[in-house]
Short mmCIF file of C-alpha atoms and ligand atoms in Angstrom, two decimals:
data_model
loop_
_atom_site.label_atom_id
_atom_site.label_comp_id
_atom_site.label_asym_id
_atom_site.label_seq_id
_atom_site.Cartn_x
_atom_site.Cartn_y
_atom_site.Cartn_z
CA MET A 1 152.57 13.43 69.44
CA PRO A 2 152.42 11.84 65.93
CA ARG A 3 151.40 8.19 65.63
CA ARG A 4 154.48 6.00 65.20
CA LYS A 5 154.52 3.73 62.17
CA LYS A 6 155.79 0.16 62.50
CA VAL A 7 159.37 -0.61 61.38
CA SER A 8 158.00 -2.59 58.42
CA ASP A 9 156.19 0.53 57.17
CA LEU A 10 159.28 2.76 57.28
CA GLY A 11 161.91 3.65 54.68
CA GLY A 12 160.22 2.18 51.62
CA VAL A 13 161.89 4.33 48.95
CA GLN A 14 164.09 2.48 46.39
CA ALA A 15 167.20 4.20 45.04
CA VAL A 16 168.25 1.32 42.76
CA ARG A 17 166.34 -1.47 41.10
CA TRP A 18 166.76 -3.95 38.27
CA GLN A 19 163.80 -3.88 35.93
CA ASP A 20 163.20 -5.17 32.39
CA ASP A 21 166.88 -5.93 31.75
CA ALA A 22 168.11 -2.50 32.87
CA CYS A 23 169.38 -0.73 35.97
CA MET A 24 166.88 1.86 37.18
CA LEU A 25 168.25 4.69 39.32
CA LEU A 26 166.18 7.24 41.17
CA ASP A 27 167.77 10.54 40.11
CA GLN A 28 168.72 11.95 43.53
CA ARG A 29 169.81 15.25 42.00
CA ARG A 30 166.15 16.02 41.34
CA LEU A 31 164.85 15.21 44.83
CA PRO A 32 162.82 16.35 46.63
CA GLU A 33 161.08 18.13 43.73
CA GLU A 34 160.43 15.02 41.65
CA GLU A 35 160.82 11.25 41.81
CA HIS A 36 162.27 10.42 38.42
CA TYR A 37 163.97 7.12 37.54
CA LEU A 38 166.66 6.92 34.87
CA ARG A 39 166.82 3.71 32.84
CA LEU A 40 170.45 2.68 32.25
CA GLU A 41 171.13 -0.06 29.76
CA ASP A 42 174.94 -0.04 29.65
CA SER A 43 177.79 -0.03 32.15
CA THR A 44 179.26 3.26 30.93
CA SER A 45 176.01 5.05 31.78
CA VAL A 46 176.01 3.46 35.24
CA ALA A 47 179.60 4.64 35.83
CA GLN A 48 178.67 8.13 34.70
CA ALA A 49 175.56 8.16 36.91
CA ILE A 50 177.70 7.26 39.93
CA SER A 51 180.22 10.04 39.14
CA ASP A 52 177.40 12.54 38.59
CA MET A 53 175.63 11.72 41.89
CA VAL A 54 172.45 10.35 40.30
CA VAL A 55 173.00 7.57 42.83
CA ARG A 56 175.11 8.20 45.92
CA GLY A 57 175.80 6.75 49.35
CA ALA A 58 178.34 3.96 49.74
CA PRO A 59 176.08 0.86 49.69
CA ALA A 60 173.83 2.23 46.91
CA ILE A 61 176.90 2.98 44.80
CA GLY A 62 178.07 -0.60 45.34
CA ILE A 63 174.68 -2.04 44.34
CA ALA A 64 174.47 0.14 41.22
CA ALA A 65 178.01 -0.92 40.27
CA ALA A 66 177.10 -4.59 40.82
CA TYR A 67 174.27 -4.25 38.28
CA GLY A 68 176.75 -2.31 36.13
CA VAL A 69 179.02 -5.36 36.07
CA ALA A 70 176.13 -7.47 34.77
CA LEU A 71 175.57 -4.90 32.02
CA ALA A 72 179.30 -4.89 31.22
CA VAL A 73 179.24 -8.67 30.82
CA ARG A 74 176.30 -8.38 28.43
CA GLU A 75 178.12 -5.71 26.38
CA SER A 76 181.25 -7.85 26.17
CA ALA A 77 179.33 -10.97 25.23
CA THR A 78 181.93 -11.83 22.64
CA GLY A 79 184.13 -12.87 25.55
CA ASP A 80 186.71 -10.15 24.97
CA GLN A 81 188.35 -10.09 28.43
CA ALA A 82 190.28 -6.84 27.81
CA ASP A 83 187.08 -5.06 26.79
CA LEU A 84 185.26 -6.33 29.87
CA GLN A 85 188.13 -5.29 32.12
CA SER A 86 188.17 -1.75 30.76
CA ARG A 87 184.41 -1.46 31.46
CA LEU A 88 184.95 -2.74 35.01
CA ASP A 89 187.84 -0.30 35.49
CA ARG A 90 185.60 2.55 34.43
CA LEU A 91 182.98 1.51 37.00
CA ALA A 92 185.62 1.19 39.72
CA ALA A 93 186.97 4.67 39.00
CA ALA A 94 183.56 6.36 39.19
CA ARG A 95 184.14 7.56 42.77
CA PRO A 96 187.23 6.91 44.88
CA THR A 97 186.30 6.95 48.57
CA ALA A 98 183.50 4.46 49.25
CA SER A 99 184.92 0.95 49.59
CA ASN A 100 181.59 -0.67 48.63
CA LEU A 101 182.17 0.19 44.97
CA VAL A 102 185.28 -1.93 44.42
CA TRP A 103 184.03 -4.53 46.92
CA ALA A 104 180.85 -5.09 44.88
CA ILE A 105 182.67 -5.20 41.52
CA ARG A 106 185.12 -7.79 42.86
CA ARG A 107 182.34 -9.89 44.37
CA VAL A 108 180.26 -9.98 41.18
CA SER A 109 183.37 -10.64 39.05
CA ALA A 110 184.38 -13.56 41.27
CA ALA A 111 180.86 -15.04 41.08
CA MET A 112 180.70 -14.96 37.29
CA ASP A 113 184.15 -16.54 37.01
CA ARG A 114 183.26 -19.19 39.58
CA ASP A 115 179.87 -20.35 38.39
CA GLY A 116 179.67 -22.82 35.54
CA ARG A 117 176.53 -21.14 34.18
CA ASP A 118 176.06 -18.23 31.79
CA ARG A 119 178.26 -15.31 32.96
CA PHE A 120 175.53 -12.70 32.63
CA ASP A 121 173.06 -14.81 34.64
CA ALA A 122 175.70 -15.42 37.31
CA ALA A 123 176.61 -11.71 37.49
CA LEU A 124 172.98 -10.61 37.74
CA ALA A 125 172.21 -13.20 40.42
CA GLU A 126 175.17 -11.98 42.49
CA ALA A 127 174.17 -8.34 42.06
CA ARG A 128 170.66 -9.19 43.25
CA ALA A 129 172.12 -11.07 46.22
CA ILE A 130 174.25 -8.03 47.18
CA HIS A 131 171.15 -5.85 46.95
CA ASN A 132 168.95 -8.13 49.08
CA GLU A 133 171.68 -8.73 51.65
CA ASP A 134 172.17 -4.99 52.03
CA ILE A 135 168.53 -4.48 52.96
CA ALA A 136 168.66 -7.36 55.45
CA MET A 137 171.88 -6.00 57.00
CA ASN A 138 170.30 -2.58 57.42
CA LEU A 139 167.35 -4.06 59.29
CA THR A 140 169.73 -5.95 61.59
CA MET A 141 171.92 -2.90 62.18
CA GLY A 142 168.83 -0.76 62.79
CA GLU A 143 167.80 -2.96 65.70
CA LEU A 144 171.35 -3.31 67.07
CA GLY A 145 171.91 0.44 66.96
CA ALA A 146 168.53 1.25 68.51
CA GLU A 147 169.40 -0.96 71.48
CA LEU A 148 172.23 1.42 72.31
CA ILE A 149 169.88 4.38 72.62
CA ALA A 150 168.45 5.25 76.02
CA GLY A 151 165.23 7.01 75.24
CA PRO A 152 163.50 9.30 75.10
CA CYS A 153 166.09 11.47 73.42
CA SER A 154 167.03 13.52 70.40
CA VAL A 155 169.77 12.58 67.94
CA VAL A 156 171.77 14.29 65.22
CA THR A 157 172.51 12.88 61.79
CA HIS A 158 174.56 14.19 58.90
CA CYS A 159 174.38 13.78 55.14
CA ASN A 160 172.02 11.02 54.03
CA ALA A 161 172.58 7.46 55.18
CA GLY A 162 169.03 6.38 54.53
CA ALA A 163 167.12 4.20 52.09
CA LEU A 164 168.38 6.46 49.31
CA ALA A 165 172.02 5.73 50.19
CA THR A 166 171.57 1.95 50.41
CA GLY A 167 169.60 -1.00 49.05
CA GLY A 168 166.77 0.15 51.32
CA PHE A 169 165.92 1.20 54.92
CA GLY A 170 169.30 2.84 55.56
CA THR A 171 172.27 2.50 57.87
CA ALA A 172 172.20 5.55 60.19
CA LEU A 173 168.58 6.23 59.26
CA GLY A 174 167.85 2.53 59.81
CA VAL A 175 168.86 3.05 63.45
CA VAL A 176 166.83 6.26 63.55
CA ARG A 177 163.79 4.41 62.13
CA CYS A 178 164.05 1.58 64.67
CA GLY A 179 164.75 4.04 67.51
CA TRP A 180 161.69 6.08 66.53
CA ALA A 181 159.43 3.03 66.17
CA ARG A 182 160.54 1.86 69.65
CA GLY A 183 159.70 5.26 71.17
CA LYS A 184 163.32 6.02 72.05
CA ILE A 185 163.93 8.86 69.59
CA GLN A 186 161.72 11.94 69.87
CA ARG A 187 163.38 14.18 67.32
CA VAL A 188 166.13 14.10 64.70
CA PHE A 189 168.32 17.11 63.97
CA ALA A 190 169.72 17.07 60.43
CA GLY A 191 172.48 19.31 59.11
CA GLU A 192 171.94 20.52 55.56
CA THR A 193 175.31 19.04 54.38
CA ARG A 194 176.92 21.45 51.96
CA PRO A 195 177.42 21.61 49.09
CA TRP A 196 175.15 18.80 47.82
CA GLN A 197 172.63 19.26 50.63
CA GLN A 198 172.00 15.57 51.14
CA GLY A 199 170.74 16.47 54.64
CA SER A 200 168.11 18.99 53.62
CA ARG A 201 167.10 17.49 50.26
CA LEU A 202 167.28 13.78 51.03
CA THR A 203 167.33 13.02 54.77
CA CYS A 204 164.57 15.51 55.59
CA TRP A 205 162.53 14.18 52.67
CA GLU A 206 162.93 10.57 53.83
CA LEU A 207 162.09 11.33 57.46
CA ALA A 208 159.12 13.51 56.57
CA ARG A 209 157.70 10.66 54.44
CA ASP A 210 157.95 8.43 57.51
CA GLU A 211 156.46 11.15 59.74
CA ILE A 212 159.54 11.13 61.97
CA PRO A 213 160.00 14.57 63.56
CA VAL A 214 163.03 16.24 62.01
CA THR A 215 164.52 19.71 62.39
CA LEU A 216 166.84 21.05 59.70
CA LEU A 217 169.80 23.26 60.61
CA VAL A 218 172.59 24.82 58.59
CA ASP A 219 175.82 22.95 59.25
CA SER A 220 177.33 25.88 61.16
CA ALA A 221 174.43 25.89 63.67
CA MET A 222 175.37 22.49 65.06
CA ALA A 223 177.79 23.72 67.75
CA GLN A 224 175.06 25.78 69.34
CA LEU A 225 172.61 22.89 69.05
CA PHE A 226 174.96 20.53 70.90
CA ARG A 227 175.60 23.16 73.59
CA ARG A 228 171.90 23.85 74.17
CA GLU A 229 170.07 20.57 73.43
CA HIS A 230 172.65 17.93 74.35
CA PRO A 231 171.45 15.37 71.79
CA GLN A 232 172.31 11.89 73.03
CA TRP A 233 173.86 10.48 69.87
CA LEU A 234 175.41 11.59 66.62
CA ILE A 235 174.40 8.77 64.24
CA VAL A 236 176.11 8.57 60.84
CA GLY A 237 176.87 6.11 58.07
CA ALA A 238 180.33 5.58 56.57
CA ASP A 239 182.00 5.36 53.19
CA ARG A 240 185.03 3.44 54.39
CA VAL A 241 186.09 2.18 57.81
CA THR A 242 189.79 1.37 57.90
CA ALA A 243 191.63 -1.45 59.67
CA ASN A 244 192.24 0.69 62.77
CA GLY A 245 188.63 1.93 62.98
CA ASP A 246 189.09 5.38 61.42
CA VAL A 247 185.97 6.45 59.55
CA ALA A 248 185.84 8.17 56.17
CA THR A 249 182.44 9.73 55.74
CA LYS A 250 180.72 12.93 54.66
CA ILE A 251 182.70 16.13 55.09
CA GLY A 252 181.74 17.78 58.36
CA THR A 253 181.32 14.57 60.32
CA TYR A 254 184.61 14.95 62.17
CA SER A 255 183.60 18.37 63.53
CA LEU A 256 180.24 16.95 64.62
CA ALA A 257 181.95 14.03 66.37
CA VAL A 258 184.21 16.40 68.30
CA LEU A 259 181.21 18.54 69.20
CA ALA A 260 179.16 15.57 70.35
CA ARG A 261 181.91 14.35 72.64
CA GLN A 262 182.60 17.84 73.98
CA HIS A 263 178.96 18.10 75.05
CA GLY A 264 178.43 14.65 76.55
CA GLY A 265 176.97 13.05 73.42
CA ARG A 266 178.15 9.81 71.87
CA VAL A 267 179.12 8.92 68.31
CA MET A 268 177.57 5.94 66.51
CA VAL A 269 178.83 4.86 63.08
CA VAL A 270 176.54 2.41 61.30
CA ALA A 271 178.19 0.49 58.47
CA PRO A 272 177.87 -3.00 56.97
CA THR A 273 181.05 -5.04 56.69
CA SER A 274 181.06 -4.24 52.94
CA THR A 275 182.13 -0.73 54.05
CA LEU A 276 184.94 -2.03 56.27
CA ASP A 277 188.24 -2.13 54.39
CA VAL A 278 190.96 -3.87 56.35
CA SER A 279 193.39 -3.44 53.45
CA THR A 280 193.46 0.31 54.16
CA PRO A 281 195.44 0.67 57.39
CA ASP A 282 194.15 4.04 58.60
CA GLY A 283 192.36 7.23 57.70
CA ASP A 284 195.46 8.90 56.26
CA SER A 285 195.55 6.20 53.56
CA VAL A 286 191.97 6.76 52.34
CA PRO A 287 191.65 8.43 48.93
CA ILE A 288 189.48 11.45 49.68
CA GLU A 289 187.38 12.63 46.75
CA HIS A 290 187.69 16.31 45.88
CA ARG A 291 184.89 17.48 43.59
CA SER A 292 184.68 20.54 41.38
CA GLY A 293 184.68 23.92 43.06
CA ASP A 294 181.74 24.82 40.81
CA GLU A 295 179.52 22.89 43.25
CA ILE A 296 180.37 25.37 46.00
CA TRP A 297 179.97 28.41 43.79
CA ALA A 298 176.62 27.10 42.53
CA ILE A 299 175.19 26.77 46.02
CA SER A 300 176.54 30.23 46.91
CA GLY A 301 174.45 31.61 44.04
CA GLN A 302 177.51 32.56 41.98
CA PRO A 303 177.79 29.79 39.39
CA ALA A 304 180.59 31.59 37.54
CA GLY A 305 182.67 32.00 40.72
CA ILE A 306 185.00 34.93 41.36
CA ASN A 307 188.13 35.36 39.28
CA GLY A 308 191.33 34.58 41.14
CA VAL A 309 189.66 32.61 43.96
CA ALA A 310 190.79 29.01 44.39
CA VAL A 311 188.27 26.51 45.80
CA ASP A 312 188.94 23.27 47.62
CA ASN A 313 185.96 20.92 47.80
CA PRO A 314 186.83 17.72 49.69
CA VAL A 315 183.59 15.76 50.08
CA PHE A 316 184.67 13.36 52.81
CA ASP A 317 186.69 13.67 56.01
CA ILE A 318 188.22 11.28 58.52
CA THR A 319 186.80 10.84 61.99
CA PRO A 320 189.54 9.15 64.04
CA ALA A 321 188.59 5.87 65.72
CA ALA A 322 189.22 7.54 69.09
CA CYS A 323 186.10 9.67 68.50
CA VAL A 324 183.84 6.69 67.77
CA ASP A 325 181.87 5.23 70.68
CA ALA A 326 180.12 2.48 68.74
CA LEU A 327 180.58 0.92 65.33
CA VAL A 328 177.40 -0.96 64.43
CA THR A 329 177.78 -3.67 61.79
CA GLU A 330 175.47 -6.51 60.77
CA ARG A 331 177.84 -8.86 62.61
CA GLY A 332 177.52 -6.99 65.88
CA VAL A 333 178.45 -3.79 67.70
CA ILE A 334 182.05 -2.83 68.38
CA GLN A 335 182.42 -0.40 71.27
CA HIS A 336 185.41 1.94 70.79
CA PRO A 337 186.67 0.26 67.61
CA ASP A 338 190.37 -0.38 67.13
CA PHE A 339 192.61 -2.63 65.06
CA GLU A 340 192.27 -5.71 67.31
CA LYS A 341 188.48 -5.52 67.58
CA ILE A 342 188.02 -5.05 63.83
CA SER A 343 190.42 -7.92 63.02
CA LYS A 344 188.47 -10.13 65.42
CA LEU A 345 185.19 -9.25 63.68
CA PHE A 346 186.66 -10.42 60.37
CA SER A 347 188.21 -13.56 61.81
CA ARG A 348 184.74 -14.79 62.87
CA ASP A 349 183.19 -17.36 60.60
CA VAL A 350 179.97 -15.91 59.28
O1 MRU B 1 178.74 12.04 48.57
P1 MRU B 1 177.71 11.05 49.01
O2 MRU B 1 176.33 11.61 49.05
O3 MRU B 1 177.80 9.76 48.24
O4 MRU B 1 178.12 10.72 50.50
C1 MRU B 1 177.38 9.79 51.21
C2 MRU B 1 177.76 9.70 52.62
O5 MRU B 1 178.71 10.29 53.08
C3 MRU B 1 176.93 8.78 53.44
O6 MRU B 1 176.76 9.30 54.70
C4 MRU B 1 177.64 7.44 53.51
O7 MRU B 1 177.83 6.95 52.21
C5 MRU B 1 176.91 6.47 54.31
S1 MRU B 1 175.73 5.67 53.31
C6 MRU B 1 174.74 4.64 54.11
#
């Protein structure tokens, strides 16, 4: 049995940081082969990096965009409001599904308009606050989620909702880290997550660094895993949770949620309130990103594709609220989320 590290020693990797007046992004396309940071000095490059998956995962996208707003303010220092707005629009359009992106841009914009001080300083301070709060929320959610786990057990996760997808520590992997440190989780099963392979390239890399036992499976092996191993929880992050509790997250999550429930497992969604979007009524209203079919051909080893074959590549799906046993937020856990419970969470003064 491997020695268990303390929570404070887990999940140290940084996907985003502000350094020497620039936004530094760990290029996640190159992991796990190499840890290479890109230095981005303008908002257009940040928008492009988000579209190109240099940085990915809902909270990390929001944090990168927040620093992008600070860069946009610096570029538009002449005070040209139309120019600034077009830079912000470009950031907001970088990816459509994760609510954290627009949430962060709005929050930083409001702060720089509100504060009497220099707009760049105000924007950067707010971006830093978003970043630090995200890490703190993940630590809180990690503990709250781990309390729900009756150990010792195995769990399944999908995609990457770890330190790489957030300001640090992770949402779903934050719960995994706390559950492991408390001796409740014995093993994590991770699906590879086609076509970008966030599961095999990123989640397995993060867990291996922390010496948390992880077994990688192809996505299509999960039904058999649930039938044979009966993992206790499916633990995932989210890109957007709608007013009624539907969850938009990585493609393939819905099938895993159905499988978990079919085999006596439970479904835990771990998401900060920056991912909850009460202005989107339900899952059917979420803009689902469809990426280029080339991504699927590339992973099939046929980069040029096959003439005459159409490809559909939706990268998120909707898990209906009825399939969610627990929604873990930094403000508390909602069992079986629905419209009333989510409204109540937002009506609390925090
Ligand atoms: O396409 P990606 O890699 O940005 O998708 C990320 C996910 O689906 C994550 O699971 C989600 O953002 C939760 S992040 C803590």
